[in-house]
PDB file of C-alpha atoms and ligand atoms in Angstrom:
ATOM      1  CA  UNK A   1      17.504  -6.662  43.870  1.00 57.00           C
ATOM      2  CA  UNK A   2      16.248  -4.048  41.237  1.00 74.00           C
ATOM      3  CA  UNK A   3      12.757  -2.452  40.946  1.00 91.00           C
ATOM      4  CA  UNK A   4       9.506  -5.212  40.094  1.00 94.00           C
ATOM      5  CA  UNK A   5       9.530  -6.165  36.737  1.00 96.00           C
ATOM      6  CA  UNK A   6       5.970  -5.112  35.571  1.00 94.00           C
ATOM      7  CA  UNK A   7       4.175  -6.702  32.433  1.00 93.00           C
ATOM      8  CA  UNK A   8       5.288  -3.433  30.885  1.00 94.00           C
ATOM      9  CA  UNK A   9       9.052  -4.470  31.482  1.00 95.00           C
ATOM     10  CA  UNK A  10       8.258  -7.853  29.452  1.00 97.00           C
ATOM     11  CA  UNK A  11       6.979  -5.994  26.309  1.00 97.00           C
ATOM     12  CA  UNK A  12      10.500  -3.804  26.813  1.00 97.00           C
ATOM     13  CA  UNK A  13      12.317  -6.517  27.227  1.00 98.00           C
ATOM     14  CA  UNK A  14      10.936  -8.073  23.689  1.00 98.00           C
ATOM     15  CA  UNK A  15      11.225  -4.934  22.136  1.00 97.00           C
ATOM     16  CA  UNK A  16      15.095  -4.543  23.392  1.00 98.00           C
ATOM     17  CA  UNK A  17      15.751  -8.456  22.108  1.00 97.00           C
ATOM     18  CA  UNK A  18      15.977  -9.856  25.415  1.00 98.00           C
ATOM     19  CA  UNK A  19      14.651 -13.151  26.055  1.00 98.00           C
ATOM     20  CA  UNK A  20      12.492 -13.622  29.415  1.00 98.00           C
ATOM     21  CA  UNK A  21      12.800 -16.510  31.482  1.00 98.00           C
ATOM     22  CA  UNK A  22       9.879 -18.251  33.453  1.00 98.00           C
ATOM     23  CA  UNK A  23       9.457 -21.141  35.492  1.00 98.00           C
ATOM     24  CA  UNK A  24       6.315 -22.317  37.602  1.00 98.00           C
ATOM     25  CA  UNK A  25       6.503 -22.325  41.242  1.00 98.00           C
ATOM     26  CA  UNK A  26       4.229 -22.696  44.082  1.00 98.00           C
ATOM     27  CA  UNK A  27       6.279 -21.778  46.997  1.00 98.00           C
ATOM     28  CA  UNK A  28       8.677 -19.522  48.833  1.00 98.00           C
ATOM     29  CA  UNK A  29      11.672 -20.861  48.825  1.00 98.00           C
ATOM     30  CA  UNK A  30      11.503 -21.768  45.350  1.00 98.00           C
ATOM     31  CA  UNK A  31      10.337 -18.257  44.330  1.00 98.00           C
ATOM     32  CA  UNK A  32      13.754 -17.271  45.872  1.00 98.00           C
ATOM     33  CA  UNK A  33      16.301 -19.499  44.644  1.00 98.00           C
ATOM     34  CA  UNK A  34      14.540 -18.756  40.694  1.00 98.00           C
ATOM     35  CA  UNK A  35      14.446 -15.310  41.370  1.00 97.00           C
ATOM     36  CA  UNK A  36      17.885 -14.953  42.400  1.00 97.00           C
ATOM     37  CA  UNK A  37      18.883 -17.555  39.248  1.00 97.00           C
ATOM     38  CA  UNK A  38      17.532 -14.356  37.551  1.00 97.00           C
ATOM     39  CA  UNK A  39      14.164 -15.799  36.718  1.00 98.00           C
ATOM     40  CA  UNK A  40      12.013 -12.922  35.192  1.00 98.00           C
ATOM     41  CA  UNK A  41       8.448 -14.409  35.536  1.00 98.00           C
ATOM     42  CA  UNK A  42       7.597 -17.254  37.991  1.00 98.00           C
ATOM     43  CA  UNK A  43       4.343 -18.834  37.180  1.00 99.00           C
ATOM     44  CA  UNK A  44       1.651 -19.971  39.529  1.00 99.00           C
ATOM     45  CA  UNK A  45       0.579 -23.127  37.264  1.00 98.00           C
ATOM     46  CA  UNK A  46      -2.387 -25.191  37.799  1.00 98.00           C
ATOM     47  CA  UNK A  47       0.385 -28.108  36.317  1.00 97.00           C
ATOM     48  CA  UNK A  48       0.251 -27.869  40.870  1.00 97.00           C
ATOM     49  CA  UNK A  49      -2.469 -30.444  40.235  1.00 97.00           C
ATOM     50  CA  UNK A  50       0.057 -32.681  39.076  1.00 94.00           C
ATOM     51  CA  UNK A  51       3.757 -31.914  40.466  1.00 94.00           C
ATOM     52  CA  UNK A  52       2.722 -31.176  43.992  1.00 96.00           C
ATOM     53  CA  UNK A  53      -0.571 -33.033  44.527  1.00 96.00           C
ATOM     54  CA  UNK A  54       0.078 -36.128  42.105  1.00 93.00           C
ATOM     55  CA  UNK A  55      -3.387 -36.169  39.918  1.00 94.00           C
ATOM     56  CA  UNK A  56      -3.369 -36.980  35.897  1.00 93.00           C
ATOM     57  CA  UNK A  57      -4.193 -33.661  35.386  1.00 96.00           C
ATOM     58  CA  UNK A  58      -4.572 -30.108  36.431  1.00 98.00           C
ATOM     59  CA  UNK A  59      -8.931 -30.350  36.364  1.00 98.00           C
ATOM     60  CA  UNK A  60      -9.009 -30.833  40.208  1.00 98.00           C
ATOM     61  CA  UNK A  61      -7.098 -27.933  41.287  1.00 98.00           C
ATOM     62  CA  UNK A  62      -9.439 -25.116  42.894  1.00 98.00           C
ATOM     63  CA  UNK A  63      -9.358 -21.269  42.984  1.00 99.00           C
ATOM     64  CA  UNK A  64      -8.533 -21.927  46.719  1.00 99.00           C
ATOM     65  CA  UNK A  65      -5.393 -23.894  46.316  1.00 98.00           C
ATOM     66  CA  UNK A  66      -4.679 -21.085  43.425  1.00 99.00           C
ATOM     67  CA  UNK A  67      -4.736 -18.568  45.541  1.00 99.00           C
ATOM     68  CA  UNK A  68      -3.170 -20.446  48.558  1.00 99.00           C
ATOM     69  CA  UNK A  69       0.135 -21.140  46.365  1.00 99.00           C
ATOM     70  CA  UNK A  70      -0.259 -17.922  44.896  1.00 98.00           C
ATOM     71  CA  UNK A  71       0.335 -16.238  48.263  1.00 98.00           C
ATOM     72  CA  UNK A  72       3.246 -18.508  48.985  1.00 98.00           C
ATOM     73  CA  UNK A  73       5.019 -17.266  45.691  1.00 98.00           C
ATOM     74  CA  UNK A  74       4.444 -13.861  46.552  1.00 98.00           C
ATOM     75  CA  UNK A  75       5.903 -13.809  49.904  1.00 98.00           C
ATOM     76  CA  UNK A  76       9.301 -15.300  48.599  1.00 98.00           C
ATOM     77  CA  UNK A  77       9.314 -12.713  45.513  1.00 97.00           C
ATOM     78  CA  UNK A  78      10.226  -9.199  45.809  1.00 96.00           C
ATOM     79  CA  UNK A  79      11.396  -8.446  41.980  1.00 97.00           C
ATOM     80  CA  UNK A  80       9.937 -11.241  39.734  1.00 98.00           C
ATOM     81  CA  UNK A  81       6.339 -10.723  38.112  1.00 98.00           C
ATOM     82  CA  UNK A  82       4.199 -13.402  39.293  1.00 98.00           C
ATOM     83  CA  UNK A  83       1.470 -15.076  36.952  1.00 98.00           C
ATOM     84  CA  UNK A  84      -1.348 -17.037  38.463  1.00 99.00           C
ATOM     85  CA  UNK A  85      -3.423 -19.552  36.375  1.00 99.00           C
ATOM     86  CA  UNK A  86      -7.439 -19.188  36.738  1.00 99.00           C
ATOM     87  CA  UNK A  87      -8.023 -23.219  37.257  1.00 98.00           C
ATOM     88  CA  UNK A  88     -10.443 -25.044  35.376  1.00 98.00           C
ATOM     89  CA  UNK A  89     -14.030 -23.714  35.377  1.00 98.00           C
ATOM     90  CA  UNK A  90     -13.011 -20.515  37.392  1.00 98.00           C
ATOM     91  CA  UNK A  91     -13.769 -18.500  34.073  1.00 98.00           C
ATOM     92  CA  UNK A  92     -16.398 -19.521  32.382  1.00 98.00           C
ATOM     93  CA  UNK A  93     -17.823 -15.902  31.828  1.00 98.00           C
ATOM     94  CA  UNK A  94     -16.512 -12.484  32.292  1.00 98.00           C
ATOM     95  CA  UNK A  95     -18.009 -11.640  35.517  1.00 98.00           C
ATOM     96  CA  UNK A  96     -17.057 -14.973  37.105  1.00 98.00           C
ATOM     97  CA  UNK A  97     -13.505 -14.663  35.713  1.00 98.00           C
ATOM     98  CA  UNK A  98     -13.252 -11.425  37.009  1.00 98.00           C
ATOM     99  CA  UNK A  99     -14.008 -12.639  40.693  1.00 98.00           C
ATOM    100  CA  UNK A 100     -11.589 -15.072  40.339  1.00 99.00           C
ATOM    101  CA  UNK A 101      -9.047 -12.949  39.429  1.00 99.00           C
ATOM    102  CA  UNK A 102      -9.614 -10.337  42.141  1.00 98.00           C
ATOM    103  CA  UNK A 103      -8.733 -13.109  44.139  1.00 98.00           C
ATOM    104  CA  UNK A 104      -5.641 -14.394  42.733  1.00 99.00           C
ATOM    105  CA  UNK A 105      -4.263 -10.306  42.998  1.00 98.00           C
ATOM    106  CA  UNK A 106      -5.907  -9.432  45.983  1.00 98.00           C
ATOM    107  CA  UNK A 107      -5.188 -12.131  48.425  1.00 98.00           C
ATOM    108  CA  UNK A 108      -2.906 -13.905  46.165  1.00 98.00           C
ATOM    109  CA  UNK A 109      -0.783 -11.151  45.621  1.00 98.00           C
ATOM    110  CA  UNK A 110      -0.169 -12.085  41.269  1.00 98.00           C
ATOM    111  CA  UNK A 111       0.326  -9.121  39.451  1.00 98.00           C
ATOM    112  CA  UNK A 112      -1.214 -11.120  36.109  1.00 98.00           C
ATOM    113  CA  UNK A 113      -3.709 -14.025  35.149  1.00 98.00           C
ATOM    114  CA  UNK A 114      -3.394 -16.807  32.623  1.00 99.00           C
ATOM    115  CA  UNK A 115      -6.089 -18.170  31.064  1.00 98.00           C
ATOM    116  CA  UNK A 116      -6.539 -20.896  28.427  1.00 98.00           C
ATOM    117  CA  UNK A 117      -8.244 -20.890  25.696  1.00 98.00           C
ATOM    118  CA  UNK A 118      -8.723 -18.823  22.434  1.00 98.00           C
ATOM    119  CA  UNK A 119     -11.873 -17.150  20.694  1.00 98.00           C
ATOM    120  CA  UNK A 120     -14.184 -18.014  23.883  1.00 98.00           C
ATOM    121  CA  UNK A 121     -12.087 -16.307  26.155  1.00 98.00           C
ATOM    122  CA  UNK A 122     -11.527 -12.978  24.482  1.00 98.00           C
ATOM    123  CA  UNK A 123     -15.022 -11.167  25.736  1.00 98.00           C
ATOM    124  CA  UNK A 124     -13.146 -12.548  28.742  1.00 98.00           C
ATOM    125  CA  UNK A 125      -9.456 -10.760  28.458  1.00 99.00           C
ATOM    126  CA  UNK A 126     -10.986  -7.569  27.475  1.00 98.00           C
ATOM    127  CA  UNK A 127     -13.343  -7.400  30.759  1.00 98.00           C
ATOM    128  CA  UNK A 128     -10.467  -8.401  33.050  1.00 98.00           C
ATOM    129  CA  UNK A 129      -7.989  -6.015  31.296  1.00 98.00           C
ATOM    130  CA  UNK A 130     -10.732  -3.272  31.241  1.00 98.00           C
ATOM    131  CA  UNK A 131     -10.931  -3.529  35.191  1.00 98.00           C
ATOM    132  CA  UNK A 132      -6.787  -3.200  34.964  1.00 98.00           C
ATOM    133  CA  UNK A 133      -5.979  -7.132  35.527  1.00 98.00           C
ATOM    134  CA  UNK A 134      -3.099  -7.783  33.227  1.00 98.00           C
ATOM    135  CA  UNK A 135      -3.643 -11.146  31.491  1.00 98.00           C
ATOM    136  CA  UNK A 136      -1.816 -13.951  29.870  1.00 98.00           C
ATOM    137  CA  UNK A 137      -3.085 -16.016  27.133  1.00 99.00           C
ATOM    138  CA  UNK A 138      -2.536 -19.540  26.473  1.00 98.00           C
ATOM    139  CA  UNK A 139      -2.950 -21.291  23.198  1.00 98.00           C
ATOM    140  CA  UNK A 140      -1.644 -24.234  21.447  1.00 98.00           C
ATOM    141  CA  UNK A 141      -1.870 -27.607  23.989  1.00 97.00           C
ATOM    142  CA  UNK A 142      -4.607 -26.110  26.691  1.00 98.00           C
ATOM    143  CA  UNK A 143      -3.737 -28.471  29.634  1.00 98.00           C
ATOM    144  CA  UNK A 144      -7.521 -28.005  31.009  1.00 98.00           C
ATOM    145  CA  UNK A 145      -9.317 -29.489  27.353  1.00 97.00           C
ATOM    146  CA  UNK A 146      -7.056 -32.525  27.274  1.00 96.00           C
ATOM    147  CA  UNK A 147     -10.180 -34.878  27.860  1.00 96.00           C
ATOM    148  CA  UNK A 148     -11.511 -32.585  24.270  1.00 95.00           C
ATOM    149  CA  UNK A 149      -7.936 -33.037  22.638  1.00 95.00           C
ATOM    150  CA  UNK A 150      -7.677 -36.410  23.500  1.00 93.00           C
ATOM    151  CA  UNK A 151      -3.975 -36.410  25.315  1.00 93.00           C
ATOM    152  CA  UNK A 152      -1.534 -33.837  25.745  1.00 93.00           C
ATOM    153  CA  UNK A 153      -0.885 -34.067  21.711  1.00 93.00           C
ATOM    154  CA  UNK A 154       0.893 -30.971  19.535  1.00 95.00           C
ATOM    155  CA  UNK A 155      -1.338 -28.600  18.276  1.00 97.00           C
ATOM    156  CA  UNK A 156      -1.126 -26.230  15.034  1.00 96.00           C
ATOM    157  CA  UNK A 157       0.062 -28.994  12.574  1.00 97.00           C
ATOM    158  CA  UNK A 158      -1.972 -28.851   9.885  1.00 97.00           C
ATOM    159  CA  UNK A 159      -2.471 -25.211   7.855  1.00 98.00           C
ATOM    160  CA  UNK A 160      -5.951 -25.077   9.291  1.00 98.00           C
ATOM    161  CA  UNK A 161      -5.770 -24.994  13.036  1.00 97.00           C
ATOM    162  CA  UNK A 162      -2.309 -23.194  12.518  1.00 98.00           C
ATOM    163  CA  UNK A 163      -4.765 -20.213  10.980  1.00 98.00           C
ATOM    164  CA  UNK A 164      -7.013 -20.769  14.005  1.00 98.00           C
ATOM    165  CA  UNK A 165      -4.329 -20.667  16.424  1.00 98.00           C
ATOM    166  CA  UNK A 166      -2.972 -17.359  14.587  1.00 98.00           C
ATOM    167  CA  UNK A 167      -6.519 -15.557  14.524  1.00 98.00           C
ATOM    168  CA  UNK A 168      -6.836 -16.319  18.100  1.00 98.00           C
ATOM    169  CA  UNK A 169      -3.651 -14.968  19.039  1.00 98.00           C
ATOM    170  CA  UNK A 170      -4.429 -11.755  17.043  1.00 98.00           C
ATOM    171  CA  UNK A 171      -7.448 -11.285  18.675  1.00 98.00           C
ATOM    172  CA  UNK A 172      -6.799 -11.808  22.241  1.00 99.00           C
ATOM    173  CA  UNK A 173      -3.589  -8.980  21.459  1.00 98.00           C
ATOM    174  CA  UNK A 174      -6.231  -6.777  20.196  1.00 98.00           C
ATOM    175  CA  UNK A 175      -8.544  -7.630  23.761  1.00 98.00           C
ATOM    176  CA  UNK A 176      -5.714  -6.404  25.408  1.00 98.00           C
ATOM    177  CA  UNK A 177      -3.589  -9.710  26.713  1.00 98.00           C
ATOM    178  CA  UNK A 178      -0.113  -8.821  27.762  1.00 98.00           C
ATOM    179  CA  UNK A 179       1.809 -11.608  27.316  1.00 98.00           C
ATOM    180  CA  UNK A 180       0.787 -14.857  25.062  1.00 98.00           C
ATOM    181  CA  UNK A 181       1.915 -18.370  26.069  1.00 98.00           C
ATOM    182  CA  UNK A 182       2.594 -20.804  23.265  1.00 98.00           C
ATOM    183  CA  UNK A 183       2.282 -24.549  24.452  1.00 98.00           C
ATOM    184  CA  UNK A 184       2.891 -27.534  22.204  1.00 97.00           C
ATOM    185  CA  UNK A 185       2.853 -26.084  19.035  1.00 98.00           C
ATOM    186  CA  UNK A 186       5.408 -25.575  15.702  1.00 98.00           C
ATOM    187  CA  UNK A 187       8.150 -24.068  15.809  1.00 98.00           C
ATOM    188  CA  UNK A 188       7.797 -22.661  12.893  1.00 98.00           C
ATOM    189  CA  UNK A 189       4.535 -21.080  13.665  1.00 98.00           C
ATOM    190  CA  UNK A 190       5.155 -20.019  17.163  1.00 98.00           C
ATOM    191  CA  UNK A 191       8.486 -18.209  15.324  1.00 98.00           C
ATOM    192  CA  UNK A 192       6.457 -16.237  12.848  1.00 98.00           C
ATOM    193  CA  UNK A 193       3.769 -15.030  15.640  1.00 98.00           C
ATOM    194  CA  UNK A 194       5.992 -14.100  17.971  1.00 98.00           C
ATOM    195  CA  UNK A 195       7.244 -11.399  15.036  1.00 98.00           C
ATOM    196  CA  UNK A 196       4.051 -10.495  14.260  1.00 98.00           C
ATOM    197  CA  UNK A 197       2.305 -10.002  17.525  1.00 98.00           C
ATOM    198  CA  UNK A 198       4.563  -7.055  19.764  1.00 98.00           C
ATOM    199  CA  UNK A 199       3.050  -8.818  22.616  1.00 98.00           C
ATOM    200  CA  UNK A 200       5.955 -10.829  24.282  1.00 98.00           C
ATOM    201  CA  UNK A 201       5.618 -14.924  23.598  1.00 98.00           C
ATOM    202  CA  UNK A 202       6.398 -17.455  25.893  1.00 98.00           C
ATOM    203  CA  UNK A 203       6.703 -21.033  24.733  1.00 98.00           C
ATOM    204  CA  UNK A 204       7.043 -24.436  25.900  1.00 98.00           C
ATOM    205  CA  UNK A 205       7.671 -27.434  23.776  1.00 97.00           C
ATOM    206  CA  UNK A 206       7.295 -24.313  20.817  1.00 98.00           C
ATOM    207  CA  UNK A 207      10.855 -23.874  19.410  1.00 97.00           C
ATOM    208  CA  UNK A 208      13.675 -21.501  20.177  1.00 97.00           C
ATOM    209  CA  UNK A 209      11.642 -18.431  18.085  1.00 98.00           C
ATOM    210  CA  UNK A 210       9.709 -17.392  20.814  1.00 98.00           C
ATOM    211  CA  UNK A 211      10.256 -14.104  23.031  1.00 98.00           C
ATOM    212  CA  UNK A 212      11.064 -16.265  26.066  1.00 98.00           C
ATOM    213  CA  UNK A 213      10.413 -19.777  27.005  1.00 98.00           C
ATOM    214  CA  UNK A 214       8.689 -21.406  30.525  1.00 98.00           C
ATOM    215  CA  UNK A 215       9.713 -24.787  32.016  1.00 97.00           C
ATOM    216  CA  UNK A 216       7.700 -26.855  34.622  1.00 97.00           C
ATOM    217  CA  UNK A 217       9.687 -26.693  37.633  1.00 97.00           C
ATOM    218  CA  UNK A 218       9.629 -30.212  38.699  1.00 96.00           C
ATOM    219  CA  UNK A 219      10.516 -30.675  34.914  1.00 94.00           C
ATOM    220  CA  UNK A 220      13.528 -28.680  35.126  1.00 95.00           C
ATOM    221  CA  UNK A 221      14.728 -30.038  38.379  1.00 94.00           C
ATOM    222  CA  UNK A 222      14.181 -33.601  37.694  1.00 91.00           C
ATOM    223  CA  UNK A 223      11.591 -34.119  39.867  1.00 91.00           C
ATOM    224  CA  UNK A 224       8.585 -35.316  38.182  1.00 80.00           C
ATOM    225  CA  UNK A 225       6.793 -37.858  38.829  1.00 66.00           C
ATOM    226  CA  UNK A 226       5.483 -38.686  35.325  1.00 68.00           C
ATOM    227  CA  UNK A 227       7.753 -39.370  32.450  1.00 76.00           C
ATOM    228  CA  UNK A 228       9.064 -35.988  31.678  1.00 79.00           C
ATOM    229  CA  UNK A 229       8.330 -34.224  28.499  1.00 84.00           C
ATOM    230  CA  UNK A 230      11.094 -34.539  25.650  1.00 83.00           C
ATOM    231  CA  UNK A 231      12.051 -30.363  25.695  1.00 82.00           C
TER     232      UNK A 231
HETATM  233  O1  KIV B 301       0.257 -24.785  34.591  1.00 61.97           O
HETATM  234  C1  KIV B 301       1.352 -24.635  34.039  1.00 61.97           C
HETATM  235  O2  KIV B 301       2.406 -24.964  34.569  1.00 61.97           O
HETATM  236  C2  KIV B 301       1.361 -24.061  32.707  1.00 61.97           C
HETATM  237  C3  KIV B 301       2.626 -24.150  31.919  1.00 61.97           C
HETATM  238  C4  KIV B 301       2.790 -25.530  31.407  1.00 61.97           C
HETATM  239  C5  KIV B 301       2.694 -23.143  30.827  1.00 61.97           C
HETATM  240  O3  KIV B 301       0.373 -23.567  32.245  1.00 61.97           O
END
């Protein structure tokens, strides 16, 4: 089965040219069958709100449930690095994001965080990876603002919020994230940051440039629900 792969192994991985593959999952089994696919990173998502307990979005999924799937995931996995998303609201300040976290590693057994969200969250990224909590970043489409961004719309089209987007990025590399997630945005521009930054990227519905690229499970499968998204 091979030794864990560690947020460290991503960032060799990108440096060696090797493209990581992740895919949300919320239980055992499926943290198996991906991991023996060869899946690199499986991805507690909050998209659970949606694929397993059928709501619009992912606002009414709870740290509990987070850490309740988490914990599932991590008893199926014995090599893949597992990433657990801090749900809505479970964030909103370093302290509180840090208690959430604990959770999600401690009884949830992730080895890394995602949050979304860019210049309000870095304060955030450096207090969680000061305490040693690896974290992933998530820019572009943030799944947990869509009532803000009016849909689940592309983001980063216009030279503007590409800068913003790139800025953020830079800075939440520089707060010490370990791995960036790029949702919904250019190709083009997820491309050129995921040269720039030596953090590894990891898009969805961003283009082929990125370090490695993360499908919805249910997605992949063909089993969602909703009409499927068009990557
Ligand atoms: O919750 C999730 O599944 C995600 C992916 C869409 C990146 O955040």
């Amino acid at each position: 089965m091979g030794e864990r792969i560690l947020s460290t192994s991503l960032t060799e991985m990108k440096r060696a040219g090797e493209r990581i593959a992740c895919v949300t999952c919320y239980d055992a089994s499926f943290a198996r069958l991906l991991e023996a696919a060869g899946v690199e990173v499986l991805l507690v998502g909050d998209s659970l709100g949606m694929v397993l307990q059928g709501h619009p979005n992912t606002l009414a999924v709870t740290l509990d449930h987070m850490v309740y799937h988490s914990a599932c995931v991590s008893r199926g996995a014995r090599r893949a690095l597992i990433v657990a998303d801090l749900p809505f609201l479970s964030f909103t300040a370093p302290e509180r994001a840090l208690a959430s976290a604990g959770r999600l590693l401690g009884e949830g057994g992730a080895h890394m965080v995602k949050l979304e969200g860019g210049a309000l969250v870095v304060e955030t990224v450096r207090h969680l990876t000061a305490w040693g909590i690896p974290v992933c970043a998530h820019l572009g489409l943030l799944p947990q603002s869509v009532y803000r961004l009016g849909g689940y719309r592309y983001q980063g089209r216009d030279a503007a919020s590409a800068a913003t987007i790139r800025q953020d990025a830079l800075a939440l590399q520089a707060a010490g994230a370990a791995l960036l997630v790029l949702e919904c945005v250019p190709a083009a521009l997820a491309s050129a940051l995921s040269q720039e930054l030596t953090i590894p990227t990891i898009g969805i519905g961003a283009g082929g440039g990125c370090d490695g690229q993360v499908l919805v499970l249910h997605d992949m499968i063909g089993a969602n629900p909703y009409r499927p998204p068009r990557f």
